[in-house]
């Protein structure tokens, strides 16, 4: 979410800002609530979660860079912090940890740039864009999407 409107760090967890003024900038977005679960046909366990996390980070960076967004602000826990560190994703500033209910919460501001994207791609072994659109033969794309329509009964 752009930080020009309501967002979690400013409105729910302002303590995590450590007396910083909450950003309000169309080119700083909040990216909290990171959640990765599951396995795929090629990866299992922690390897699956780590690779999925790296793909998520790279996809977010690609999206942000394509739209001129230069920073991401986030609320995260210690587990997410360890995943960031694994891929050398370091916040420009970090606040916390603070105990919130049963979790240790932190906040950080992450600069988004090509160098960081390339570093994460290299560490994760990602060779190209994770946002590249797959090419489908025209016959495989339905003319309509009945699964998206409402069928009143």
Coordinates of N, CA, C and O in Angstrom, one line a residue:
X1 N 0.8 -1.2 0.0 CA 0.0 0.0 0.0 C 0.9 1.2 0.0 O 1.9 1.3 0.7
X2 N 0.5 2.3 -0.8 CA 1.2 3.5 -0.7 C 1.0 4.1 0.7 O 0.0 4.0 1.3
X3 N 2.1 4.8 1.2 CA 2.0 5.4 2.5 C 1.3 6.7 2.5 O 1.3 7.4 3.5
X4 N 0.6 7.1 1.5 CA -0.2 8.3 1.4 C -1.6 8.2 2.1 O -2.2 9.2 2.3
X5 N -2.0 6.9 2.4 CA -3.2 6.7 3.0 C -3.0 5.9 4.3 O -1.9 5.9 4.8
X6 N -4.1 5.4 4.9 CA -3.9 4.6 6.1 C -3.0 3.3 5.8 O -3.1 2.8 4.7
X7 N -2.2 3.0 6.8 CA -1.4 1.8 6.7 C -1.0 1.3 8.1 O -1.1 2.0 9.0
X8 N -0.7 0.0 8.2 CA -0.6 -0.7 9.4 C 0.5 -0.1 10.4 O 0.2 0.1 11.5
X9 N 1.7 0.2 9.9 CA 2.7 0.7 10.7 C 2.3 2.1 11.3 O 2.4 2.3 12.5
X10 N 1.8 2.9 10.5 CA 1.4 4.3 11.0 C 0.2 4.2 12.0 O 0.1 4.8 13.0
X11 N -0.8 3.4 11.6 CA -2.1 3.4 12.3 C -2.3 2.4 13.4 O -3.1 2.6 14.3
X12 N -1.6 1.3 13.3 CA -1.8 0.2 14.2 C -0.6 0.0 15.2 O -0.7 -0.2 16.3
X13 N 0.6 0.1 14.6 CA 1.9 -0.1 15.4 C 2.8 1.1 15.3 O 4.0 1.0 15.0
X14 N 2.3 2.3 15.6 CA 3.2 3.5 15.6 C 4.4 3.4 16.5 O 5.4 4.1 16.3
X15 N 4.3 2.6 17.6 CA 5.4 2.5 18.5 C 6.6 2.0 17.8 O 7.8 2.3 18.1
X16 N 6.4 1.2 16.7 CA 7.5 0.6 16.0 C 8.3 1.6 15.2 O 9.4 1.3 14.6
X17 N 7.8 2.8 15.1 CA 8.5 3.9 14.3 C 9.6 4.6 15.2 O 10.4 5.3 14.7
X18 N 9.6 4.2 16.5 CA 10.6 4.8 17.4 C 10.7 6.3 17.2 O 11.7 6.9 17.0
X19 N 9.5 7.0 17.3 CA 9.4 8.4 17.3 C 9.7 9.0 15.9 O 9.9 10.2 15.8
X20 N 9.9 8.2 14.9 CA 10.0 8.7 13.5 C 8.7 9.2 13.0 O 7.7 8.7 13.4
X21 N 8.7 10.2 12.1 CA 7.5 10.6 11.5 C 7.1 9.6 10.5 O 7.9 9.2 9.7
X22 N 5.8 9.1 10.5 CA 5.4 8.1 9.5 C 5.5 8.7 8.1 O 5.1 9.8 7.8
X23 N 6.1 7.9 7.2 CA 6.2 8.4 5.8 C 4.9 8.6 5.2 O 3.9 7.8 5.5
X24 N 4.8 9.6 4.4 CA 3.6 9.8 3.5 C 4.1 10.2 2.2 O 4.4 11.4 1.9
X25 N 4.4 9.2 1.3 CA 5.0 9.4 0.0 C 4.5 8.4 -1.0 O 4.5 7.2 -0.7
X26 N 4.1 8.8 -2.1 CA 3.5 7.8 -3.1 C 4.6 6.8 -3.6 O 4.2 5.8 -4.1
X27 N 5.9 7.1 -3.3 CA 6.9 6.2 -3.8 C 7.5 5.4 -2.6 O 8.6 4.8 -2.8
X28 N 6.9 5.4 -1.5 CA 7.2 4.6 -0.3 C 5.9 3.8 0.0 O 4.9 4.3 0.3
X29 N 6.0 2.5 -0.2 CA 4.9 1.6 0.1 C 5.1 0.7 1.3 O 6.3 0.3 1.5
X30 N 4.0 0.4 2.0 CA 4.1 -0.5 3.1 C 3.9 -2.0 2.6 O 3.0 -2.2 1.8
X31 N 4.7 -2.9 3.0 CA 4.6 -4.3 2.6 C 4.7 -5.1 3.8 O 5.8 -5.7 4.1
X32 N 3.7 -5.2 4.6 CA 3.7 -6.0 5.8 C 2.9 -7.3 5.5 O 2.3 -7.4 4.5
X33 N 2.8 -8.1 6.5 CA 2.1 -9.4 6.5 C 2.6 -10.4 5.5 O 1.9 -11.0 4.7
X34 N 3.9 -10.6 5.5 CA 4.6 -11.6 4.6 C 4.2 -12.9 5.1 O 4.3 -13.2 6.3
X35 N 3.7 -13.8 4.3 CA 3.4 -15.1 4.6 C 3.7 -16.1 3.5 O 3.3 -15.8 2.3
X36 N 4.5 -17.1 3.8 CA 4.8 -18.1 2.8 C 4.6 -19.4 3.4 O 5.0 -19.7 4.5
X37 N 3.9 -20.3 2.6 CA 3.5 -21.6 3.1 C 3.5 -22.5 1.9 O 3.2 -22.2 0.8
X38 N 3.8 -23.8 2.2 CA 3.5 -24.8 1.2 C 4.8 -25.3 0.5 O 5.9 -24.7 0.7
X39 N 4.6 -26.2 -0.4 CA 5.6 -26.8 -1.2 C 5.1 -26.9 -2.6 O 3.9 -26.7 -2.9
X40 N 6.0 -27.2 -3.5 CA 5.6 -27.4 -4.9 C 6.2 -28.7 -5.4 O 6.8 -29.4 -4.6
X41 N 6.1 -29.0 -6.6 CA 6.5 -30.3 -7.1 C 8.0 -30.4 -7.2 O 8.6 -31.5 -7.4
X42 N 8.8 -29.3 -7.1 CA 10.2 -29.3 -7.2 C 10.9 -29.1 -5.8 O 12.1 -29.4 -5.7
X43 N 10.2 -28.5 -4.8 CA 10.9 -28.2 -3.6 C 10.0 -28.6 -2.4 O 8.8 -28.6 -2.5
X44 N 10.7 -28.9 -1.3 CA 10.0 -29.2 -0.1 C 10.6 -28.5 1.1 O 11.7 -28.0 1.0
X45 N 9.8 -28.4 2.2 CA 10.3 -27.9 3.5 C 10.9 -26.5 3.4 O 10.3 -25.7 2.7
X46 N 11.9 -26.3 4.2 CA 12.5 -25.0 4.3 C 13.0 -24.5 2.9 O 13.0 -23.3 2.6
X47 N 13.5 -25.4 2.1 CA 14.0 -24.9 0.8 C 12.9 -24.3 -0.1 O 13.1 -23.3 -0.8
X48 N 11.7 -24.9 0.0 CA 10.6 -24.4 -0.7 C 10.2 -23.0 -0.2 O 10.0 -22.1 -1.0
X49 N 10.2 -22.9 1.1 CA 9.8 -21.6 1.7 C 10.8 -20.5 1.4 O 10.5 -19.4 1.1
X50 N 12.1 -20.9 1.4 CA 13.2 -19.9 1.2 C 13.1 -19.5 -0.3 O 13.2 -18.3 -0.6
X51 N 12.9 -20.4 -1.2 CA 12.9 -20.0 -2.6 C 11.6 -19.2 -3.0 O 11.7 -18.3 -3.7
X52 N 10.5 -19.6 -2.4 CA 9.3 -18.9 -2.6 C 9.4 -17.5 -2.0 O 9.0 -16.5 -2.7
X53 N 10.1 -17.3 -0.9 CA 10.3 -16.0 -0.3 C 11.2 -15.2 -1.3 O 10.9 -14.0 -1.5
X54 N 12.2 -15.8 -1.8 CA 13.1 -15.0 -2.7 C 12.4 -14.6 -3.9 O 12.5 -13.4 -4.4
X55 N 11.5 -15.5 -4.5 CA 10.7 -15.1 -5.6 C 9.8 -14.0 -5.3 O 9.6 -13.0 -6.1
X56 N 9.2 -14.0 -4.1 CA 8.3 -13.0 -3.7 C 9.0 -11.6 -3.6 O 8.6 -10.6 -4.0
X57 N 10.2 -11.7 -2.9 CA 11.0 -10.4 -2.8 C 11.4 -9.9 -4.2 O 11.3 -8.7 -4.4
X58 N 11.8 -10.7 -5.1 CA 12.2 -10.3 -6.4 C 11.0 -9.7 -7.2 O 11.1 -8.7 -7.8
X59 N 9.9 -10.4 -7.1 CA 8.7 -9.9 -7.7 C 8.3 -8.6 -7.2 O 7.9 -7.7 -8.0
X60 N 8.3 -8.4 -5.9 CA 8.0 -7.1 -5.3 C 8.9 -6.0 -5.8 O 8.5 -4.9 -6.2
X61 N 10.2 -6.3 -5.8 CA 11.2 -5.3 -6.3 C 11.0 -5.0 -7.7 O 11.1 -3.8 -8.1
X62 N 10.7 -6.0 -8.5 CA 10.5 -5.7 -10.0 C 9.3 -4.8 -10.2 O 9.3 -3.9 -10.9
X63 N 8.2 -5.1 -9.4 CA 7.0 -4.3 -9.5 C 7.3 -2.9 -9.1 O 6.9 -2.0 -9.8
X64 N 7.9 -2.7 -7.9 CA 8.2 -1.4 -7.4 C 9.1 -0.6 -8.4 O 8.8 0.5 -8.7
X65 N 10.2 -1.2 -8.9 CA 11.1 -0.5 -9.8 C 10.4 -0.1 -11.1 O 10.6 0.9 -11.6
X66 N 9.4 -1.0 -11.6 CA 8.7 -0.6 -12.8 C 7.8 0.6 -12.6 O 7.3 1.2 -13.6
X67 N 7.5 0.9 -11.4 CA 6.5 2.0 -11.1 C 7.2 3.2 -10.3 O 6.5 4.1 -9.8
X68 N 8.5 3.2 -10.2 CA 9.2 4.3 -9.6 C 9.1 4.3 -8.1 O 9.4 5.3 -7.5
X69 N 8.7 3.2 -7.5 CA 8.7 3.1 -6.0 C 10.1 2.8 -5.5 O 10.7 1.8 -5.9
X70 N 10.6 3.7 -4.6 CA 12.0 3.6 -4.2 C 12.2 2.9 -2.9 O 13.3 2.6 -2.5
X71 N 11.1 2.8 -2.1 CA 11.3 2.2 -0.7 C 10.1 1.4 -0.3 O 9.0 1.7 -0.7
X72 N 10.4 0.4 0.5 CA 9.3 -0.4 1.1 C 9.5 -0.4 2.6 O 10.6 -0.5 3.1
X73 N 8.4 -0.2 3.3 CA 8.3 -0.1 4.7 C 7.6 -1.3 5.2 O 6.6 -1.7 4.6
X74 N 8.0 -1.9 6.3 CA 7.4 -3.1 6.7 C 7.4 -3.4 8.2 O 8.3 -3.0 8.9
X75 N 6.4 -4.1 8.6 CA 6.3 -4.7 10.0 C 6.6 -6.2 9.8 O 5.9 -6.8 8.9
X76 N 7.5 -6.7 10.5 CA 7.9 -8.1 10.4 C 8.3 -8.7 11.7 O 8.6 -8.0 12.6
X77 N 8.3 -10.0 11.7 CA 8.8 -10.7 12.9 C 10.2 -11.2 12.8 O 10.8 -11.1 11.7
X78 N 10.7 -11.9 13.8 CA 12.1 -12.4 13.8 C 12.3 -13.4 12.6 O 13.3 -13.4 12.0
X79 N 11.3 -14.2 12.4 CA 11.4 -15.2 11.4 C 11.6 -14.6 10.0 O 12.5 -15.0 9.2
X80 N 10.8 -13.6 9.7 CA 10.9 -12.9 8.4 C 12.3 -12.1 8.4 O 12.9 -12.1 7.3
X81 N 12.7 -11.6 9.5 CA 14.0 -10.9 9.6 C 15.1 -11.9 9.2 O 16.1 -11.5 8.5
X82 N 15.1 -13.2 9.6 CA 16.1 -14.1 9.3 C 16.0 -14.4 7.8 O 17.1 -14.6 7.1
X83 N 14.9 -14.5 7.2 CA 14.8 -14.7 5.7 C 15.4 -13.5 5.0 O 16.1 -13.7 4.0
X84 N 15.1 -12.3 5.4 CA 15.7 -11.1 4.8 C 17.2 -11.3 4.8 O 17.9 -11.0 3.8
X85 N 17.7 -11.6 6.0 CA 19.2 -11.7 6.1 C 19.8 -12.8 5.2 O 20.9 -12.6 4.6
X86 N 19.1 -13.9 5.0 CA 19.6 -14.9 4.2 C 19.8 -14.4 2.7 O 20.7 -14.9 2.1
X87 N 19.0 -13.5 2.3 CA 19.1 -13.0 0.9 C 19.7 -11.6 0.9 O 19.6 -10.8 -0.1
X88 N 20.4 -11.2 2.0 CA 21.1 -10.0 2.2 C 20.2 -8.8 1.9 O 20.6 -7.8 1.3
X89 N 19.0 -8.9 2.4 CA 18.0 -7.8 2.3 C 18.1 -7.1 3.6 O 17.6 -7.6 4.6
X90 N 18.7 -5.9 3.6 CA 18.9 -5.2 4.9 C 18.1 -3.8 4.9 O 18.2 -3.1 3.9
X91 N 17.4 -3.6 6.0 CA 16.7 -2.3 6.1 C 17.7 -1.1 6.2 O 18.8 -1.2 6.8
X92 N 17.3 0.0 5.7 CA 18.0 1.3 5.9 C 18.0 1.7 7.4 O 18.9 2.1 7.9
X93 N 16.8 1.5 8.0 CA 16.7 1.6 9.4 C 15.8 0.5 9.9 O 14.9 0.0 9.2
X94 N 16.0 0.1 11.2 CA 15.1 -0.9 11.8 C 14.8 -0.5 13.2 O 15.6 0.1 13.9
X95 N 13.6 -0.8 13.6 CA 13.1 -0.5 14.9 C 12.6 -1.7 15.6 O 12.1 -2.6 14.9
X96 N 12.8 -1.8 16.9 CA 12.4 -3.0 17.6 C 13.5 -3.9 17.9 O 14.7 -3.5 17.7
X97 N 13.3 -5.1 18.4 CA 12.0 -5.7 18.5 C 11.2 -5.3 19.7 O 11.7 -4.9 20.7
X98 N 9.9 -5.3 19.5 CA 8.9 -5.0 20.5 C 8.0 -6.3 20.6 O 7.6 -6.9 19.6
X99 N 7.7 -6.6 21.9 CA 6.8 -7.7 22.1 C 5.3 -7.3 21.8 O 4.9 -6.3 22.5
X100 N 4.7 -7.9 20.9 CA 3.3 -7.6 20.6 C 2.5 -8.9 20.6 O 2.8 -9.8 19.8
X101 N 1.7 -9.1 21.7 CA 1.1 -10.4 22.0 C 2.1 -11.4 22.1 O 3.0 -11.3 22.9
X102 N 2.1 -12.5 21.2 CA 3.0 -13.6 21.4 C 4.1 -13.5 20.3 O 4.9 -14.4 20.1
X103 N 4.3 -12.3 19.7 CA 5.3 -12.2 18.6 C 6.2 -11.0 18.9 O 5.9 -10.0 19.6
X104 N 7.4 -11.2 18.4 CA 8.4 -10.1 18.5 C 8.4 -9.4 17.2 O 8.8 -9.9 16.2
X105 N 7.9 -8.1 17.2 CA 7.7 -7.3 16.0 C 8.8 -6.3 15.8 O 9.3 -5.7 16.8
X106 N 9.2 -6.1 14.6 CA 10.1 -5.1 14.2 C 9.5 -4.3 13.0 O 8.6 -4.8 12.4
X107 N 10.1 -3.2 12.7 CA 9.8 -2.4 11.5 C 11.1 -2.0 10.8 O 12.1 -1.9 11.5
X108 N 11.0 -1.8 9.5 CA 12.2 -1.4 8.8 C 11.8 -0.7 7.5 O 10.7 -0.9 7.0
X109 N 12.7 0.1 7.0 CA 12.6 0.8 5.7 C 13.6 0.2 4.8 O 14.8 0.2 5.1
X110 N 13.2 -0.4 3.7 CA 14.1 -1.0 2.7 C 14.1 -0.2 1.5 O 13.1 0.1 0.8
X111 N 15.3 0.2 1.0 CA 15.5 0.8 -0.2 C 15.4 -0.2 -1.4 O 15.9 -1.3 -1.3
X112 N 14.7 0.2 -2.4 CA 14.5 -0.7 -3.6 C 15.4 -0.2 -4.7 O 15.2 1.0 -5.1
X113 N 16.3 -1.0 -5.2 CA 17.1 -0.6 -6.4 C 17.5 -1.8 -7.2 O 17.4 -3.0 -6.7
X114 N 18.1 -1.6 -8.3 CA 18.5 -2.7 -9.2 C 19.6 -3.5 -8.6 O 19.6 -4.8 -8.7
X115 N 20.5 -2.9 -7.9 CA 21.6 -3.6 -7.3 C 21.1 -4.6 -6.2 O 21.6 -5.8 -6.2
X116 N 20.2 -4.2 -5.4 CA 19.6 -5.1 -4.4 C 18.8 -6.3 -5.1 O 18.9 -7.4 -4.6
X117 N 18.1 -6.0 -6.1 CA 17.3 -7.0 -6.9 C 18.3 -8.0 -7.4 O 18.1 -9.2 -7.3
X118 N 19.4 -7.5 -8.1 CA 20.4 -8.4 -8.7 C 21.1 -9.3 -7.7 O 21.3 -10.5 -7.9
X119 N 21.4 -8.7 -6.5 CA 22.0 -9.5 -5.4 C 21.1 -10.6 -4.9 O 21.5 -11.7 -4.8
X120 N 19.8 -10.3 -4.7 CA 18.9 -11.3 -4.2 C 18.7 -12.4 -5.3 O 18.7 -13.6 -5.0
X121 N 18.6 -12.0 -6.6 CA 18.5 -13.0 -7.6 C 19.7 -13.9 -7.7 O 19.6 -15.1 -7.8
X122 N 20.9 -13.3 -7.5 CA 22.1 -14.1 -7.6 C 22.2 -15.1 -6.4 O 22.5 -16.3 -6.6
X123 N 21.9 -14.6 -5.2 CA 21.9 -15.5 -4.0 C 20.9 -16.7 -4.2 O 21.2 -17.8 -3.8
X124 N 19.7 -16.3 -4.7 CA 18.7 -17.3 -4.8 C 18.8 -18.2 -6.1 O 18.1 -19.2 -6.2
X125 N 19.7 -17.8 -7.0 CA 19.8 -18.5 -8.3 C 18.7 -18.3 -9.2 O 18.3 -19.1 -10.0
X126 N 18.1 -17.1 -9.2 CA 17.0 -16.7 -10.1 C 17.7 -16.0 -11.3 O 18.3 -14.9 -11.1
X127 N 17.5 -16.5 -12.5 CA 18.2 -16.0 -13.6 C 17.4 -14.9 -14.4 O 18.0 -14.2 -15.2
X128 N 16.1 -14.8 -14.2 CA 15.4 -13.8 -15.0 C 14.2 -13.3 -14.1 O 14.0 -13.7 -13.0
X129 N 13.4 -12.5 -14.7 CA 12.3 -11.9 -14.1 C 11.3 -13.0 -13.6 O 11.0 -13.9 -14.3
X130 N 10.8 -12.8 -12.3 CA 9.8 -13.7 -11.8 C 8.4 -13.2 -12.2 O 7.4 -13.9 -12.0
X131 N 8.3 -12.0 -12.8 CA 7.1 -11.5 -13.3 C 6.8 -11.7 -14.7 O 5.8 -11.2 -15.3
X132 N 7.7 -12.3 -15.5 CA 7.5 -12.5 -16.9 C 6.3 -13.3 -17.1 O 6.0 -14.3 -16.4
X133 N 5.5 -12.9 -18.0 CA 4.2 -13.5 -18.3 C 4.4 -14.8 -19.2 O 5.1 -14.7 -20.2
X134 N 3.8 -15.9 -18.8 CA 3.9 -17.1 -19.6 C 3.2 -16.9 -20.9 O 2.2 -16.1 -21.0
X135 N 3.7 -17.5 -21.9 CA 3.1 -17.5 -23.3 C 2.1 -18.7 -23.4 O 2.6 -19.8 -23.3
X136 N 0.9 -18.4 -23.7 CA -0.1 -19.5 -23.9 C -0.6 -19.5 -25.3 O -0.8 -18.4 -25.9
X137 N -0.7 -20.6 -25.9 CA -1.3 -20.7 -27.3 C -2.7 -20.1 -27.2 O -3.4 -20.3 -26.2
X138 N -3.1 -19.3 -28.2 CA -4.4 -18.7 -28.2 C -5.5 -19.6 -28.0 O -6.6 -19.3 -27.4
X139 N -5.4 -20.9 -28.4 CA -6.5 -21.8 -28.3 C -6.7 -22.2 -26.8 O -7.8 -22.7 -26.5
X140 N -5.7 -22.1 -26.0 CA -5.9 -22.5 -24.6 C -6.5 -21.4 -23.7 O -6.8 -21.7 -22.6
X141 N -6.7 -20.2 -24.2 CA -7.3 -19.1 -23.5 C -8.8 -19.1 -23.8 O -9.1 -18.9 -24.9
X142 N -9.6 -19.3 -22.8 CA -11.1 -19.3 -23.1 C -11.6 -18.0 -23.4 O -11.0 -16.9 -23.0
X143 N -12.6 -17.9 -24.3 CA -13.2 -16.7 -24.7 C -14.0 -16.0 -23.5 O -14.2 -14.8 -23.5
X144 N -14.4 -16.8 -22.6 CA -15.1 -16.2 -21.4 C -14.6 -16.9 -20.2 O -13.9 -18.0 -20.3
X145 N -14.9 -16.4 -19.1 CA -14.4 -17.0 -17.8 C -15.7 -17.3 -17.0 O -16.0 -16.6 -16.1
X146 N -16.4 -18.4 -17.3 CA -17.6 -18.7 -16.5 C -17.3 -18.9 -15.0 O -18.2 -18.7 -14.2
X147 N -16.1 -19.3 -14.7 CA -15.8 -19.5 -13.3 C -15.8 -18.2 -12.5 O -15.7 -18.1 -11.3
X148 N -15.8 -17.0 -13.2 CA -15.8 -15.7 -12.6 C -17.2 -15.1 -12.5 O -17.4 -14.1 -12.0
X149 N -18.2 -15.7 -13.2 CA -19.5 -15.2 -13.2 C -20.3 -15.7 -12.1 O -20.0 -16.7 -11.5
X150 N -21.3 -15.0 -11.7 CA -22.2 -15.4 -10.7 C -23.4 -16.1 -11.3 O -24.0 -15.7 -12.3
X151 N -23.7 -17.3 -10.7 CA -24.8 -18.1 -11.2 C -25.8 -18.2 -10.1 O -25.8 -19.1 -9.2
X152 N -26.8 -17.2 -10.1 CA -27.8 -17.2 -9.0 C -28.7 -18.5 -9.1 O -29.0 -18.9 -10.2
X153 N -28.9 -19.1 -8.0 CA -29.7 -20.4 -7.9 C -31.0 -20.1 -7.3 O -31.2 -19.5 -6.3

